[in-house]
PDB file of C-alpha atoms in Angstrom:
ATOM      1  CA  UNK Y  16       2.251-159.401 -66.917  1.00 78.00           C
ATOM      2  CA  UNK Y  17       1.557-162.427 -64.727  1.00 89.00           C
ATOM      3  CA  UNK Y  18      -1.269-162.298 -62.138  1.00 91.00           C
ATOM      4  CA  UNK Y  19       1.100-161.671 -59.199  1.00 92.00           C
ATOM      5  CA  UNK Y  20       2.690-158.692 -60.966  1.00 92.00           C
ATOM      6  CA  UNK Y  21      -0.729-157.359 -61.948  1.00 92.00           C
ATOM      7  CA  UNK Y  22      -2.067-157.629 -58.388  1.00 90.00           C
ATOM      8  CA  UNK Y  23       1.091-156.036 -56.996  1.00 89.00           C
ATOM      9  CA  UNK Y  24       0.820-153.167 -59.477  1.00 91.00           C
ATOM     10  CA  UNK Y  25      -2.827-152.624 -58.611  1.00 90.00           C
ATOM     11  CA  UNK Y  26      -2.219-152.687 -54.851  1.00 88.00           C
ATOM     12  CA  UNK Y  27       0.762-150.349 -55.079  1.00 87.00           C
ATOM     13  CA  UNK Y  28      -0.906-147.811 -57.363  1.00 91.00           C
ATOM     14  CA  UNK Y  29      -4.619-148.008 -56.583  1.00 89.00           C
ATOM     15  CA  UNK Y  30      -4.445-146.446 -53.136  1.00 84.00           C
ATOM     16  CA  UNK Y  31      -2.527-143.410 -54.359  1.00 86.00           C
ATOM     17  CA  UNK Y  32      -4.751-143.048 -57.413  1.00 89.00           C
ATOM     18  CA  UNK Y  33      -7.894-143.130 -55.272  1.00 86.00           C
ATOM     19  CA  UNK Y  34      -6.494-140.535 -52.860  1.00 83.00           C
ATOM     20  CA  UNK Y  35      -5.512-138.210 -55.702  1.00 87.00           C
ATOM     21  CA  UNK Y  36      -8.876-138.536 -57.442  1.00 86.00           C
ATOM     22  CA  UNK Y  37     -10.692-138.132 -54.150  1.00 84.00           C
ATOM     23  CA  UNK Y  38      -8.801-134.971 -53.330  1.00 84.00           C
ATOM     24  CA  UNK Y  39      -9.614-133.495 -56.744  1.00 85.00           C
ATOM     25  CA  UNK Y  40     -13.280-134.429 -56.365  1.00 83.00           C
ATOM     26  CA  UNK Y  41     -13.960-133.374 -52.789  1.00 82.00           C
ATOM     27  CA  UNK Y  42     -11.755-130.350 -52.199  1.00 83.00           C
ATOM     28  CA  UNK Y  43     -14.009-127.904 -54.012  1.00 88.00           C
ATOM     29  CA  UNK Y  44     -14.241-124.119 -53.829  1.00 90.00           C
ATOM     30  CA  UNK Y  45     -16.435-124.411 -50.717  1.00 91.00           C
ATOM     31  CA  UNK Y  46     -13.979-126.753 -48.982  1.00 91.00           C
ATOM     32  CA  UNK Y  47     -10.687-125.384 -50.310  1.00 91.00           C
ATOM     33  CA  UNK Y  48      -9.473-124.532 -46.797  1.00 94.00           C
ATOM     34  CA  UNK Y  49      -9.144-128.170 -45.709  1.00 93.00           C
ATOM     35  CA  UNK Y  50      -7.093-131.164 -46.788  1.00 91.00           C
ATOM     36  CA  UNK Y  51      -8.096-134.672 -47.755  1.00 89.00           C
ATOM     37  CA  UNK Y  52      -6.825-135.738 -44.326  1.00 91.00           C
ATOM     38  CA  UNK Y  53      -9.119-133.161 -42.692  1.00 94.00           C
ATOM     39  CA  UNK Y  54     -12.027-134.572 -44.688  1.00 93.00           C
ATOM     40  CA  UNK Y  55     -11.295-138.044 -43.327  1.00 92.00           C
ATOM     41  CA  UNK Y  56     -11.264-136.668 -39.788  1.00 96.00           C
ATOM     42  CA  UNK Y  57     -14.643-135.068 -40.467  1.00 96.00           C
ATOM     43  CA  UNK Y  58     -15.864-138.438 -41.757  1.00 95.00           C
ATOM     44  CA  UNK Y  59     -14.589-140.209 -38.626  1.00 96.00           C
ATOM     45  CA  UNK Y  60     -16.334-137.670 -36.370  1.00 97.00           C
ATOM     46  CA  UNK Y  61     -19.583-138.345 -38.208  1.00 95.00           C
ATOM     47  CA  UNK Y  62     -23.021-136.998 -37.515  1.00 92.00           C
ATOM     48  CA  UNK Y  63     -23.846-138.614 -34.163  1.00 86.00           C
ATOM     49  CA  UNK Y  64     -22.376-135.888 -31.962  1.00 77.00           C
ATOM     50  CA  UNK Y  65     -21.372-138.644 -29.543  1.00 83.00           C
ATOM     51  CA  UNK Y  66     -17.802-139.302 -30.687  1.00 92.00           C
ATOM     52  CA  UNK Y  67     -15.041-138.526 -28.243  1.00 93.00           C
ATOM     53  CA  UNK Y  68     -11.516-137.473 -29.127  1.00 94.00           C
ATOM     54  CA  UNK Y  69     -10.220-140.893 -28.084  1.00 93.00           C
ATOM     55  CA  UNK Y  70     -12.875-142.758 -30.116  1.00 94.00           C
ATOM     56  CA  UNK Y  71     -12.078-140.745 -33.253  1.00 95.00           C
ATOM     57  CA  UNK Y  72      -8.319-141.209 -32.765  1.00 94.00           C
ATOM     58  CA  UNK Y  73      -8.883-144.958 -32.426  1.00 92.00           C
ATOM     59  CA  UNK Y  74     -11.027-145.041 -35.607  1.00 93.00           C
ATOM     60  CA  UNK Y  75      -8.245-143.279 -37.497  1.00 93.00           C
ATOM     61  CA  UNK Y  76      -5.492-145.322 -35.831  1.00 88.00           C
ATOM     62  CA  UNK Y  77      -3.645-142.182 -34.722  1.00 91.00           C
ATOM     63  CA  UNK Y  78      -2.673-140.766 -31.342  1.00 92.00           C
ATOM     64  CA  UNK Y  79      -4.937-138.371 -29.484  1.00 89.00           C
ATOM     65  CA  UNK Y  80      -2.117-135.811 -29.707  1.00 90.00           C
ATOM     66  CA  UNK Y  81      -2.027-136.008 -33.508  1.00 91.00           C
ATOM     67  CA  UNK Y  82      -5.796-135.717 -33.639  1.00 95.00           C
ATOM     68  CA  UNK Y  83      -5.732-132.686 -31.335  1.00 95.00           C
ATOM     69  CA  UNK Y  84      -3.556-130.748 -33.775  1.00 94.00           C
ATOM     70  CA  UNK Y  85      -5.917-131.466 -36.673  1.00 95.00           C
ATOM     71  CA  UNK Y  86      -9.055-130.831 -34.633  1.00 97.00           C
ATOM     72  CA  UNK Y  87      -7.669-127.465 -33.475  1.00 97.00           C
ATOM     73  CA  UNK Y  88      -7.365-126.423 -37.115  1.00 97.00           C
ATOM     74  CA  UNK Y  89     -10.853-127.725 -37.952  1.00 98.00           C
ATOM     75  CA  UNK Y  90     -12.327-125.859 -34.971  1.00 97.00           C
ATOM     76  CA  UNK Y  91     -10.603-122.647 -36.115  1.00 97.00           C
ATOM     77  CA  UNK Y  92     -12.000-123.161 -39.623  1.00 97.00           C
ATOM     78  CA  UNK Y  93     -15.502-123.719 -38.191  1.00 97.00           C
ATOM     79  CA  UNK Y  94     -15.942-127.357 -39.289  1.00 97.00           C
ATOM     80  CA  UNK Y  95     -15.835-128.927 -35.826  1.00 97.00           C
ATOM     81  CA  UNK Y  96     -16.861-127.981 -32.310  1.00 96.00           C
ATOM     82  CA  UNK Y  97     -15.737-129.475 -29.012  1.00 94.00           C
ATOM     83  CA  UNK Y  98     -17.752-130.032 -25.891  1.00 92.00           C
ATOM     84  CA  UNK Y  99     -16.490-131.360 -22.588  1.00 90.00           C
ATOM     85  CA  UNK Y 100     -18.517-134.052 -20.867  1.00 87.00           C
ATOM     86  CA  UNK Y 101     -20.544-132.793 -17.932  1.00 89.00           C
ATOM     87  CA  UNK Y 102     -19.878-136.056 -16.073  1.00 90.00           C
ATOM     88  CA  UNK Y 103     -16.131-136.259 -16.732  1.00 90.00           C
ATOM     89  CA  UNK Y 104     -14.334-133.081 -17.797  1.00 87.00           C
ATOM     90  CA  UNK Y 105     -11.435-135.147 -19.215  1.00 88.00           C
ATOM     91  CA  UNK Y 106     -13.751-136.478 -21.945  1.00 90.00           C
ATOM     92  CA  UNK Y 107     -14.135-134.244 -24.991  1.00 91.00           C
ATOM     93  CA  UNK Y 108     -16.940-134.817 -27.478  1.00 93.00           C
ATOM     94  CA  UNK Y 109     -16.565-133.742 -31.092  1.00 96.00           C
ATOM     95  CA  UNK Y 110     -19.439-132.573 -33.227  1.00 95.00           C
ATOM     96  CA  UNK Y 111     -19.654-131.148 -36.717  1.00 97.00           C
ATOM     97  CA  UNK Y 112     -20.864-127.619 -37.306  1.00 97.00           C
ATOM     98  CA  UNK Y 113     -23.264-126.942 -40.176  1.00 97.00           C
ATOM     99  CA  UNK Y 114     -20.215-126.323 -42.383  1.00 97.00           C
ATOM    100  CA  UNK Y 115     -18.706-129.602 -41.184  1.00 97.00           C
ATOM    101  CA  UNK Y 116     -21.953-131.450 -41.923  1.00 97.00           C
ATOM    102  CA  UNK Y 117     -21.952-130.083 -45.487  1.00 96.00           C
ATOM    103  CA  UNK Y 118     -18.360-131.300 -45.915  1.00 96.00           C
ATOM    104  CA  UNK Y 119     -19.316-134.696 -44.467  1.00 96.00           C
ATOM    105  CA  UNK Y 120     -22.256-135.056 -46.858  1.00 95.00           C
ATOM    106  CA  UNK Y 121     -20.125-133.925 -49.801  1.00 94.00           C
ATOM    107  CA  UNK Y 122     -17.500-136.568 -48.967  1.00 92.00           C
ATOM    108  CA  UNK Y 123     -20.140-139.248 -48.449  1.00 93.00           C
ATOM    109  CA  UNK Y 124     -21.669-138.425 -51.844  1.00 93.00           C
ATOM    110  CA  UNK Y 125     -18.272-138.820 -53.528  1.00 90.00           C
ATOM    111  CA  UNK Y 126     -17.888-142.277 -51.980  1.00 91.00           C
ATOM    112  CA  UNK Y 127     -21.438-143.212 -53.006  1.00 94.00           C
ATOM    113  CA  UNK Y 128     -20.735-142.193 -56.600  1.00 93.00           C
ATOM    114  CA  UNK Y 129     -17.416-144.058 -56.622  1.00 91.00           C
ATOM    115  CA  UNK Y 130     -19.061-147.230 -55.315  1.00 94.00           C
ATOM    116  CA  UNK Y 131     -21.965-146.950 -57.749  1.00 96.00           C
ATOM    117  CA  UNK Y 132     -19.565-146.468 -60.667  1.00 94.00           C
ATOM    118  CA  UNK Y 133     -17.715-149.669 -59.773  1.00 94.00           C
ATOM    119  CA  UNK Y 134     -20.890-151.685 -59.190  1.00 96.00           C
ATOM    120  CA  UNK Y 135     -22.461-150.505 -62.448  1.00 97.00           C
ATOM    121  CA  UNK Y 136     -19.743-152.332 -64.378  1.00 97.00           C
ATOM    122  CA  UNK Y 137     -20.242-155.688 -62.623  1.00 97.00           C
ATOM    123  CA  UNK Y 138     -22.856-158.407 -62.701  1.00 97.00           C
ATOM    124  CA  UNK Y 139     -24.137-160.048 -59.475  1.00 96.00           C
ATOM    125  CA  UNK Y 140     -21.545-162.831 -59.535  1.00 97.00           C
ATOM    126  CA  UNK Y 141     -18.694-160.350 -60.062  1.00 97.00           C
ATOM    127  CA  UNK Y 142     -19.998-158.201 -57.194  1.00 97.00           C
ATOM    128  CA  UNK Y 143     -19.969-161.254 -54.941  1.00 97.00           C
ATOM    129  CA  UNK Y 144     -16.402-162.180 -55.954  1.00 97.00           C
ATOM    130  CA  UNK Y 145     -15.160-158.599 -55.576  1.00 95.00           C
ATOM    131  CA  UNK Y 146     -16.816-158.260 -52.169  1.00 96.00           C
ATOM    132  CA  UNK Y 147     -15.185-161.465 -50.922  1.00 97.00           C
ATOM    133  CA  UNK Y 148     -11.784-160.497 -52.346  1.00 94.00           C
ATOM    134  CA  UNK Y 149     -11.902-157.023 -50.779  1.00 93.00           C
ATOM    135  CA  UNK Y 150     -13.046-158.416 -47.431  1.00 95.00           C
ATOM    136  CA  UNK Y 151     -10.215-160.974 -47.482  1.00 93.00           C
ATOM    137  CA  UNK Y 152      -7.731-158.255 -48.419  1.00 90.00           C
ATOM    138  CA  UNK Y 153      -8.985-156.046 -45.609  1.00 89.00           C
ATOM    139  CA  UNK Y 154      -8.736-158.932 -43.132  1.00 90.00           C
ATOM    140  CA  UNK Y 155      -5.169-159.607 -44.310  1.00 89.00           C
ATOM    141  CA  UNK Y 156      -4.073-156.006 -43.784  1.00 83.00           C
ATOM    142  CA  UNK Y 157      -5.714-155.819 -40.362  1.00 82.00           C
ATOM    143  CA  UNK Y 158      -4.068-159.097 -39.370  1.00 84.00           C
ATOM    144  CA  UNK Y 159      -0.736-158.075 -40.884  1.00 79.00           C
ATOM    145  CA  UNK Y 160      -0.555-155.053 -38.592  1.00 69.00           C
ATOM    146  CA  UNK Y 161      -1.014-157.356 -35.588  1.00 71.00           C
ATOM    147  CA  UNK Y 162       1.516-159.847 -36.999  1.00 70.00           C
ATOM    148  CA  UNK Y 163       4.143-157.119 -37.375  1.00 66.00           C
ATOM    149  CA  UNK Y 164       3.572-155.997 -33.767  1.00 69.00           C
ATOM    150  CA  UNK Y 165       4.293-159.547 -32.517  1.00 68.00           C
ATOM    151  CA  UNK Y 166       7.647-159.763 -34.334  1.00 65.00           C
TER     152      UNK Y 166
END
């Protein structure tokens, strides 16, 4: 397989493979009532307690309406709580409950282990090359989205 075919194969398959492995690793008995997507919403909410609905929707690149549906389910399952701003009642802050914080930490630990497993196989030069390649790839995809909008 030539390098272009290899890179294409990796890009096409890696994302799905990571999502599948992640789901198997993080949706445990304790967190069986949520999806991988829910776990990413929990991650986007984070631990600060200062994230608003609109800020989280922007982080996830989804509409506030789509986020509302997911947050409603996470509130009902006791992972997330809402609090309206005292200064502006239109602003809704999201915070994780203790259960949500455990899910957040569990997800973060999975990502730490995944990163450590990759880094353990590389020397310093390879880490530098991989970091640059991934940053360039990320920049491309972020720029590509803007390029498509202009067309």
